């Protein structure tokens, strides 16, 4: 089977590591730069309940996933958390974009040609020009045309289109639905200062703004670009890393026979059930506890009561209100953080739970575990549109989109597992079998 990999690196040329593995460069934002951007305007993600018609925008109306009383739980995150990105091409001839490879979302979007004139923070970004691509087409009549997605810091708006998308110097997907973004004002300077142009979501269509359109990984499999709808991440710690598409790189694993496969709680987010969370010797929660695996987030976020029990154990931890992060003395000796899932414990060393940044010649330290906000639905009720009876009947005919992406037993008890956790292990995402895998890293392969 052919497996191709995207290597997280600054400037390596495409290299064949073996007959079955091709590596090409993508990049990691250096920690010093990333921490500065993150701390400039941090907005914690929140698991929010959105009622009925506020879910997704359709052609001149709203599309409900479920019935009129349905509530949809979605995670709203901020973009300054994104640290890993690489090159993706769209169109014929190809137009290149720097993209975040994000397991916490399911949409593919890039700036459109009008973005720079409508949004000041878009002026330095690469823009997709649809008239320059011979393979571009509008979406089919009746398909969703308006794109609107909310991040923790604001909204992004645009239009859906269809074109050829290429990754890894040869993985080409024809007729891929993606969004051409016209407005990024809601993202502010966070987006302006970011190193990437857009997002390539690697989660399931259930959380896409158009849940009826196939995502890139599913289309790769359907169009015979890969044998398996599977990908895997090695996230380098101040070093190169790797994204493998079509399988996993056995050389990155200490023992390829010892993958801990964990079934997904629901194929929407990469959400698994965790058995227990410990901070040092203290058990802070036992199941059912959700864990969303999110390569588009660098920190780890947990439910307030659980995170606050950790904060209380740290001497002189002080909240920075404008960031909703905790300052801690740099000499603090933090205990390890342990997550148990699939009947196995996974440890994050205490010294990796601290971010260090400098200001005016002095070092400051921030605890890299923060609170995930769990909002109620009333916050968004005013966004609902009034739907007439005929439209409601049409919406009820849509199939396969009625389930909320967060099961009820995980509401108010879900962690967002960012790169601080994921870089500790080799992580594997099995799209077809709806499971998530973890394997011990081969330390000899780390660069």
Short mmCIF file of C-alpha atoms in Angstrom, two decimals:
data_model
loop_
_atom_site.label_atom_id
_atom_site.label_comp_id
_atom_site.label_asym_id
_atom_site.label_seq_id
_atom_site.Cartn_x
_atom_site.Cartn_y
_atom_site.Cartn_z
CA UNK A 1 0.00 0.00 0.00
CA UNK A 2 1.13 3.50 -0.78
CA UNK A 3 1.57 5.81 2.21
CA UNK A 4 2.65 9.38 1.71
CA UNK A 5 3.68 11.70 4.51
CA UNK A 6 3.74 15.43 5.06
CA UNK A 7 6.79 16.34 7.13
CA UNK A 8 6.55 19.23 9.58
CA UNK A 9 9.75 21.04 8.70
CA UNK A 10 10.92 24.43 7.60
CA UNK A 11 12.70 23.78 4.33
CA UNK A 12 13.33 20.13 3.53
CA UNK A 13 12.89 18.98 -0.05
CA UNK A 14 10.55 16.09 -0.85
CA UNK A 15 12.35 12.88 0.08
CA UNK A 16 11.53 9.21 -0.35
CA UNK A 17 12.25 7.60 3.03
CA UNK A 18 11.32 4.16 1.82
CA UNK A 19 9.51 2.57 -1.11
CA UNK A 20 6.23 3.15 0.74
CA UNK A 21 6.78 6.58 2.27
CA UNK A 22 7.18 10.02 0.73
CA UNK A 23 7.94 12.99 2.99
CA UNK A 24 7.55 16.65 2.08
CA UNK A 25 7.96 19.82 4.18
CA UNK A 26 5.40 21.57 6.31
CA UNK A 27 6.23 23.75 9.28
CA UNK A 28 5.83 24.30 12.98
CA UNK A 29 5.63 27.81 14.42
CA UNK A 30 8.56 28.06 16.91
CA UNK A 31 7.41 27.94 20.52
CA UNK A 32 8.73 31.42 21.35
CA UNK A 33 6.80 33.02 18.48
CA UNK A 34 3.75 30.85 19.06
CA UNK A 35 3.56 31.62 22.78
CA UNK A 36 3.83 35.35 22.09
CA UNK A 37 0.96 35.17 19.61
CA UNK A 38 -1.11 32.94 21.88
CA UNK A 39 -0.67 35.21 24.89
CA UNK A 40 -1.45 38.37 22.94
CA UNK A 41 -5.21 37.73 22.88
CA UNK A 42 -6.05 34.27 24.20
CA UNK A 43 -9.71 33.28 24.06
CA UNK A 44 -10.56 29.92 25.69
CA UNK A 45 -12.60 27.53 23.55
CA UNK A 46 -16.06 26.73 24.75
CA UNK A 47 -18.38 23.83 24.26
CA UNK A 48 -21.58 25.59 23.35
CA UNK A 49 -25.15 24.47 22.84
CA UNK A 50 -26.54 26.03 19.67
CA UNK A 51 -30.22 25.68 18.98
CA UNK A 52 -31.71 24.60 15.68
CA UNK A 53 -31.25 27.12 12.91
CA UNK A 54 -28.08 28.73 14.22
CA UNK A 55 -26.13 25.66 13.19
CA UNK A 56 -25.14 26.23 9.57
CA UNK A 57 -25.94 28.64 6.74
CA UNK A 58 -27.49 27.38 3.52
CA UNK A 59 -28.55 29.04 0.27
CA UNK A 60 -30.32 32.07 1.64
CA UNK A 61 -31.64 30.23 4.68
CA UNK A 62 -30.52 28.20 7.69
CA UNK A 63 -30.15 24.45 7.72
CA UNK A 64 -31.17 22.58 10.85
CA UNK A 65 -29.47 19.36 11.84
CA UNK A 66 -32.48 17.61 13.36
CA UNK A 67 -35.87 19.02 14.32
CA UNK A 68 -36.93 22.44 15.55
CA UNK A 69 -36.16 21.62 19.19
CA UNK A 70 -32.79 20.07 18.44
CA UNK A 71 -29.72 21.38 20.26
CA UNK A 72 -26.29 21.04 18.73
CA UNK A 73 -23.15 21.08 20.83
CA UNK A 74 -20.17 22.57 19.06
CA UNK A 75 -16.69 23.55 20.20
CA UNK A 76 -15.75 27.17 19.48
CA UNK A 77 -11.98 27.58 19.37
CA UNK A 78 -9.56 30.39 18.64
CA UNK A 79 -7.04 30.44 15.80
CA UNK A 80 -4.01 31.68 17.75
CA UNK A 81 -3.74 28.15 19.16
CA UNK A 82 -2.75 26.67 15.79
CA UNK A 83 0.94 25.76 15.61
CA UNK A 84 1.43 23.23 12.79
CA UNK A 85 0.82 24.07 9.14
CA UNK A 86 1.90 23.13 5.63
CA UNK A 87 1.32 23.63 1.93
CA UNK A 88 -1.82 22.63 0.04
CA UNK A 89 -2.58 23.46 -3.60
CA UNK A 90 -6.00 24.25 -5.04
CA UNK A 91 -6.95 24.63 -8.69
CA UNK A 92 -5.55 24.04 -12.19
CA UNK A 93 -2.87 25.26 -12.41
CA UNK A 94 -2.30 24.85 -8.66
CA UNK A 95 -2.44 27.84 -6.33
CA UNK A 96 -0.52 27.27 -3.09
CA UNK A 97 -1.68 28.03 0.45
CA UNK A 98 -0.24 27.53 3.90
CA UNK A 99 -2.84 25.52 5.80
CA UNK A 100 -3.37 24.35 9.37
CA UNK A 101 -3.93 20.57 9.43
CA UNK A 102 -6.71 20.50 11.99
CA UNK A 103 -8.34 17.39 13.48
CA UNK A 104 -10.67 19.65 15.48
CA UNK A 105 -12.67 20.87 12.48
CA UNK A 106 -14.00 19.52 9.19
CA UNK A 107 -14.02 22.44 6.74
CA UNK A 108 -11.44 23.46 4.16
CA UNK A 109 -11.27 27.22 3.65
CA UNK A 110 -8.89 29.71 2.05
CA UNK A 111 -9.10 33.46 1.42
CA UNK A 112 -10.95 34.41 -1.73
CA UNK A 113 -9.87 37.17 -4.11
CA UNK A 114 -12.03 39.80 -2.40
CA UNK A 115 -10.85 39.02 1.13
CA UNK A 116 -7.98 41.54 1.16
CA UNK A 117 -10.27 44.39 0.12
CA UNK A 118 -12.98 43.53 2.64
CA UNK A 119 -10.81 42.60 5.64
CA UNK A 120 -7.61 44.39 6.66
CA UNK A 121 -6.22 41.30 8.38
CA UNK A 122 -6.42 39.39 5.09
CA UNK A 123 -4.19 41.69 3.02
CA UNK A 124 -0.98 39.66 3.44
CA UNK A 125 -2.59 36.28 2.79
CA UNK A 126 -2.45 34.22 -0.38
CA UNK A 127 -5.81 34.51 -2.13
CA UNK A 128 -7.53 31.93 -4.28
CA UNK A 129 -8.50 33.33 -7.70
CA UNK A 130 -11.27 31.20 -9.14
CA UNK A 131 -11.03 32.71 -12.62
CA UNK A 132 -7.40 31.51 -12.78
CA UNK A 133 -8.42 27.86 -12.32
CA UNK A 134 -9.79 25.88 -15.25
CA UNK A 135 -11.16 23.22 -12.88
CA UNK A 136 -13.18 25.53 -10.60
CA UNK A 137 -16.96 25.29 -10.55
CA UNK A 138 -19.76 26.61 -8.41
CA UNK A 139 -21.58 24.16 -6.15
CA UNK A 140 -24.49 22.26 -7.66
CA UNK A 141 -27.89 23.89 -7.76
CA UNK A 142 -29.60 23.35 -4.42
CA UNK A 143 -26.35 22.63 -2.57
CA UNK A 144 -25.22 24.83 0.27
CA UNK A 145 -23.56 27.97 -1.10
CA UNK A 146 -23.01 30.27 1.89
CA UNK A 147 -20.13 29.51 4.26
CA UNK A 148 -20.10 30.80 7.82
CA UNK A 149 -18.02 29.45 10.69
CA UNK A 150 -17.52 30.81 14.17
CA UNK A 151 -14.25 30.70 16.06
CA UNK A 152 -13.68 31.80 19.63
CA UNK A 153 -12.52 35.20 18.44
CA UNK A 154 -15.06 35.81 15.69
CA UNK A 155 -16.79 34.73 12.49
CA UNK A 156 -15.49 33.91 9.02
CA UNK A 157 -17.81 34.29 6.00
CA UNK A 158 -17.61 33.29 2.36
CA UNK A 159 -18.98 31.08 -0.41
CA UNK A 160 -18.56 27.40 -1.16
CA UNK A 161 -16.97 26.30 -4.42
CA UNK A 162 -15.60 23.12 -5.99
CA UNK A 163 -12.11 22.51 -7.36
CA UNK A 164 -9.14 20.14 -7.46
CA UNK A 165 -7.09 19.96 -4.25
CA UNK A 166 -3.56 18.58 -4.08
CA UNK A 167 -1.51 17.60 -1.01
CA UNK A 168 1.81 15.79 -0.65
CA UNK A 169 3.08 16.44 -4.18
CA UNK A 170 0.66 14.08 -5.81
CA UNK A 171 -2.41 13.39 -3.71
CA UNK A 172 -4.99 15.02 -5.96
CA UNK A 173 -8.70 15.10 -5.18
CA UNK A 174 -11.09 16.21 -7.92
CA UNK A 175 -14.36 18.03 -7.21
CA UNK A 176 -13.52 18.88 -3.60
CA UNK A 177 -15.93 21.26 -1.87
CA UNK A 178 -14.14 24.11 -0.09
CA UNK A 179 -14.86 27.66 1.00
CA UNK A 180 -13.60 30.91 -0.51
CA UNK A 181 -13.58 33.33 2.42
CA UNK A 182 -14.57 36.95 1.84
CA UNK A 183 -14.47 38.24 5.42
CA UNK A 184 -12.06 37.44 8.25
CA UNK A 185 -12.69 40.58 10.35
CA UNK A 186 -13.87 38.47 13.28
CA UNK A 187 -10.40 36.94 13.64
CA UNK A 188 -8.65 40.29 14.16
CA UNK A 189 -4.88 40.57 14.41
CA UNK A 190 -4.57 36.93 15.44
CA UNK A 191 -5.15 35.95 11.81
CA UNK A 192 -3.16 38.87 10.43
CA UNK A 193 -0.06 37.79 12.36
CA UNK A 194 -0.50 34.06 11.80
CA UNK A 195 1.76 32.18 9.42
CA UNK A 196 -1.06 30.33 7.68
CA UNK A 197 -3.67 31.28 5.08
CA UNK A 198 -6.48 28.84 5.83
CA UNK A 199 -7.64 25.64 7.50
CA UNK A 200 -7.79 22.04 6.29
CA UNK A 201 -10.20 20.24 8.63
CA UNK A 202 -9.58 16.53 9.21
CA UNK A 203 -12.63 15.66 11.33
CA UNK A 204 -15.93 14.18 10.13
CA UNK A 205 -18.62 15.84 7.97
CA UNK A 206 -21.02 15.91 10.93
CA UNK A 207 -19.29 19.06 12.21
CA UNK A 208 -18.71 20.62 8.80
CA UNK A 209 -20.64 23.73 7.83
CA UNK A 210 -21.86 21.57 4.93
CA UNK A 211 -22.37 18.12 6.49
CA UNK A 212 -23.54 16.69 3.16
CA UNK A 213 -20.19 17.32 1.42
CA UNK A 214 -17.36 14.78 1.71
CA UNK A 215 -14.19 15.87 3.48
CA UNK A 216 -10.76 15.60 1.85
CA UNK A 217 -9.73 12.34 3.54
CA UNK A 218 -12.96 10.58 2.56
CA UNK A 219 -12.60 11.80 -1.02
CA UNK A 220 -8.99 10.60 -1.19
CA UNK A 221 -10.17 7.10 -0.36
CA UNK A 222 -13.19 7.23 -2.68
CA UNK A 223 -11.08 8.43 -5.61
CA UNK A 224 -8.44 5.72 -5.02
CA UNK A 225 -5.78 8.22 -3.97
CA UNK A 226 -5.10 6.10 -0.88
CA UNK A 227 -6.00 2.54 0.08
CA UNK A 228 -7.15 3.53 3.54
CA UNK A 229 -8.90 6.62 4.85
CA UNK A 230 -6.38 6.98 7.62
CA UNK A 231 -3.74 9.49 8.67
CA UNK A 232 -1.28 9.85 11.52
CA UNK A 233 0.68 12.60 13.25
CA UNK A 234 4.11 12.82 14.73
CA UNK A 235 4.29 16.32 16.24
CA UNK A 236 7.86 17.42 16.75
CA UNK A 237 8.84 19.20 19.96
CA UNK A 238 10.94 22.11 18.68
CA UNK A 239 11.83 19.82 15.79
CA UNK A 240 10.48 18.47 12.54
CA UNK A 241 7.41 16.30 12.62
CA UNK A 242 5.27 14.35 10.21
CA UNK A 243 1.75 13.85 8.95
CA UNK A 244 1.27 10.49 7.18
CA UNK A 245 -1.71 10.13 4.86
CA UNK A 246 -3.12 6.76 3.81
CA UNK A 247 -1.86 4.87 6.86
CA UNK A 248 0.88 5.36 9.45
CA UNK A 249 4.66 5.38 9.47
CA UNK A 250 5.84 2.30 11.37
CA UNK A 251 9.32 3.77 11.67
CA UNK A 252 7.92 6.49 13.94
CA UNK A 253 6.62 3.89 16.41
CA UNK A 254 8.52 1.99 19.07
CA UNK A 255 6.46 -1.11 18.33
CA UNK A 256 3.94 -1.01 15.44
CA UNK A 257 2.23 -4.10 16.87
CA UNK A 258 1.25 -2.23 20.04
CA UNK A 259 -1.22 0.38 18.83
CA UNK A 260 -3.87 1.15 21.45
CA UNK A 261 -7.03 1.47 19.38
CA UNK A 262 -9.87 3.36 21.07
CA UNK A 263 -13.34 3.51 19.48
CA UNK A 264 -14.79 6.95 18.86
CA UNK A 265 -17.70 7.97 21.06
CA UNK A 266 -19.26 9.47 17.93
CA UNK A 267 -17.78 10.10 14.45
CA UNK A 268 -17.92 13.88 14.46
CA UNK A 269 -14.99 15.20 16.44
CA UNK A 270 -12.16 12.75 17.12
CA UNK A 271 -13.80 12.18 20.49
CA UNK A 272 -12.99 9.22 22.73
CA UNK A 273 -14.06 8.14 26.20
CA UNK A 274 -11.36 8.57 28.84
CA UNK A 275 -11.38 6.42 31.97
CA UNK A 276 -9.62 8.73 34.40
CA UNK A 277 -7.57 11.93 34.72
CA UNK A 278 -4.89 12.32 37.40
CA UNK A 279 -2.71 15.28 38.42
CA UNK A 280 0.20 13.84 40.33
CA UNK A 281 -1.29 11.36 42.81
CA UNK A 282 -4.69 13.08 42.82
CA UNK A 283 -7.53 11.63 40.76
CA UNK A 284 -9.46 14.64 39.45
CA UNK A 285 -12.12 12.76 37.49
CA UNK A 286 -13.27 9.30 36.53
CA UNK A 287 -15.45 8.32 33.57
CA UNK A 288 -17.41 9.08 31.60
CA UNK A 289 -14.98 11.79 30.50
CA UNK A 290 -14.66 12.93 26.89
CA UNK A 291 -11.41 13.71 25.11
CA UNK A 292 -11.38 15.55 21.74
CA UNK A 293 -8.09 15.05 19.89
CA UNK A 294 -7.29 18.40 18.30
CA UNK A 295 -4.10 19.11 16.34
CA UNK A 296 -5.35 22.66 15.73
CA UNK A 297 -4.98 23.50 19.43
CA UNK A 298 -1.66 23.74 21.22
CA UNK A 299 -2.90 23.80 24.82
CA UNK A 300 -5.10 21.43 26.82
CA UNK A 301 -8.52 22.55 28.03
CA UNK A 302 -10.66 20.85 30.64
CA UNK A 303 -13.92 21.31 32.57
CA UNK A 304 -13.72 24.11 35.12
CA UNK A 305 -14.06 22.04 38.29
CA UNK A 306 -11.38 19.61 37.17
CA UNK A 307 -8.94 22.31 36.07
CA UNK A 308 -9.55 24.34 39.23
CA UNK A 309 -8.69 21.32 41.38
CA UNK A 310 -5.31 21.34 39.62
CA UNK A 311 -4.89 25.09 40.05
CA UNK A 312 -5.54 24.84 43.80
CA UNK A 313 -2.65 22.41 44.08
CA UNK A 314 -0.20 24.89 42.49
CA UNK A 315 1.36 27.37 44.91
CA UNK A 316 0.84 31.04 43.98
CA UNK A 317 -1.05 30.33 40.75
CA UNK A 318 -2.77 33.58 39.70
CA UNK A 319 -5.38 34.12 37.02
CA UNK A 320 -4.58 36.61 34.26
CA UNK A 321 -8.17 37.79 33.61
CA UNK A 322 -7.67 39.15 30.10
CA UNK A 323 -6.15 35.83 28.95
CA UNK A 324 -8.04 33.38 31.18
CA UNK A 325 -4.71 31.62 31.77
CA UNK A 326 -2.81 31.14 35.01
CA UNK A 327 0.56 32.67 35.82
CA UNK A 328 2.72 30.42 38.00
CA UNK A 329 6.19 30.92 39.53
CA UNK A 330 8.80 29.63 37.08
CA UNK A 331 10.50 27.61 39.82
CA UNK A 332 7.29 25.62 40.40
CA UNK A 333 7.74 21.87 40.26
CA UNK A 334 4.58 20.64 38.55
CA UNK A 335 3.39 17.04 38.91
CA UNK A 336 2.73 14.91 35.86
CA UNK A 337 -0.70 14.96 34.22
CA UNK A 338 -2.08 11.52 33.36
CA UNK A 339 -4.94 10.62 31.04
CA UNK A 340 -6.21 7.05 31.02
CA UNK A 341 -7.93 5.79 27.88
CA UNK A 342 -8.23 2.41 26.26
CA UNK A 343 -7.15 0.89 29.60
CA UNK A 344 -3.75 2.54 29.36
CA UNK A 345 -2.26 5.59 31.08
CA UNK A 346 -0.63 8.41 29.09
CA UNK A 347 1.62 10.83 30.91
CA UNK A 348 2.56 14.45 30.25
CA UNK A 349 5.66 15.36 32.31
CA UNK A 350 5.11 18.28 34.65
CA UNK A 351 7.89 20.33 33.06
CA UNK A 352 5.93 20.29 29.77
CA UNK A 353 2.86 21.87 31.38
CA UNK A 354 4.50 25.29 31.56
CA UNK A 355 4.94 27.94 28.85
CA UNK A 356 7.81 30.39 29.30
CA UNK A 357 7.87 33.85 27.71
CA UNK A 358 10.04 36.90 28.23
CA UNK A 359 9.04 40.51 28.69
CA UNK A 360 11.36 43.42 29.50
CA UNK A 361 14.21 41.00 30.14
CA UNK A 362 12.26 38.93 32.66
CA UNK A 363 10.88 35.40 32.28
CA UNK A 364 7.25 34.64 33.06
CA UNK A 365 5.59 31.24 33.19
CA UNK A 366 2.04 30.24 32.26
CA UNK A 367 0.25 26.99 33.11
CA UNK A 368 -0.62 25.34 29.79
CA UNK A 369 -3.86 23.80 31.07
CA UNK A 370 -6.90 26.08 30.84
CA UNK A 371 -10.64 25.98 31.37
CA UNK A 372 -13.03 24.93 28.60
CA UNK A 373 -16.16 27.03 28.79
CA UNK A 374 -19.51 25.26 28.66
CA UNK A 375 -22.12 27.79 27.55
CA UNK A 376 -25.90 27.47 27.55
CA UNK A 377 -28.10 27.82 24.53
CA UNK A 378 -29.75 31.09 25.57
CA UNK A 379 -26.60 32.96 24.54
CA UNK A 380 -27.37 32.19 20.89
CA UNK A 381 -31.15 32.16 20.82
CA UNK A 382 -31.29 35.59 19.22
CA UNK A 383 -29.42 34.25 16.17
CA UNK A 384 -32.18 31.81 15.27
CA UNK A 385 -34.23 32.56 12.21
CA UNK A 386 -37.98 32.07 11.93
CA UNK A 387 -38.58 29.18 9.54
CA UNK A 388 -41.85 28.74 7.73
CA UNK A 389 -43.62 25.40 7.71
CA UNK A 390 -42.63 24.50 4.17
CA UNK A 391 -38.96 25.14 4.83
CA UNK A 392 -39.14 23.06 8.01
CA UNK A 393 -40.57 20.14 6.04
CA UNK A 394 -37.71 20.42 3.54
CA UNK A 395 -35.12 20.45 6.27
CA UNK A 396 -36.54 17.37 7.97
CA UNK A 397 -35.87 15.41 4.79
CA UNK A 398 -32.11 15.73 5.17
CA UNK A 399 -30.67 12.42 6.37
CA UNK A 400 -27.62 11.56 8.42
CA UNK A 401 -27.18 14.90 10.16
CA UNK A 402 -29.56 14.63 13.10
CA UNK A 403 -27.08 13.60 15.83
CA UNK A 404 -25.35 16.12 18.02
CA UNK A 405 -21.55 15.73 17.71
CA UNK A 406 -21.13 15.66 21.51
CA UNK A 407 -22.99 12.84 23.31
CA UNK A 408 -25.06 13.95 26.30
CA UNK A 409 -22.98 12.00 28.80
CA UNK A 410 -19.94 14.12 27.88
CA UNK A 411 -21.60 17.51 28.20
CA UNK A 412 -19.73 19.60 30.80
CA UNK A 413 -17.22 16.77 31.08
CA UNK A 414 -15.05 16.97 27.97
CA UNK A 415 -11.38 17.83 27.53
CA UNK A 416 -9.84 19.39 24.42
CA UNK A 417 -6.58 17.50 23.92
CA UNK A 418 -4.19 19.74 22.04
CA UNK A 419 -0.60 19.34 20.90
CA UNK A 420 0.75 19.38 24.47
CA UNK A 421 -0.81 15.92 24.79
CA UNK A 422 -0.58 14.70 21.20
CA UNK A 423 3.16 15.28 20.81
CA UNK A 424 3.82 12.77 23.59
CA UNK A 425 2.65 9.86 21.41
CA UNK A 426 2.25 8.85 17.78
CA UNK A 427 -1.44 9.48 17.06
CA UNK A 428 -3.41 7.63 14.38
CA UNK A 429 -6.82 8.60 12.98
CA UNK A 430 -8.75 5.75 11.36
CA UNK A 431 -11.58 7.43 9.45
CA UNK A 432 -13.10 4.22 8.04
CA UNK A 433 -13.20 2.21 11.26
CA UNK A 434 -14.08 5.23 13.42
CA UNK A 435 -11.31 4.72 15.91
CA UNK A 436 -8.32 6.59 17.29
CA UNK A 437 -4.94 5.02 17.97
CA UNK A 438 -1.96 5.85 20.15
CA UNK A 439 1.47 4.27 19.97
CA UNK A 440 4.74 4.90 21.78
CA UNK A 441 7.13 7.08 19.81
CA UNK A 442 10.37 5.67 18.46
CA UNK A 443 12.79 8.01 20.24
CA UNK A 444 15.57 7.06 17.81
CA UNK A 445 13.57 8.67 14.99
CA UNK A 446 13.10 12.01 16.78
CA UNK A 447 15.17 14.72 15.23
#
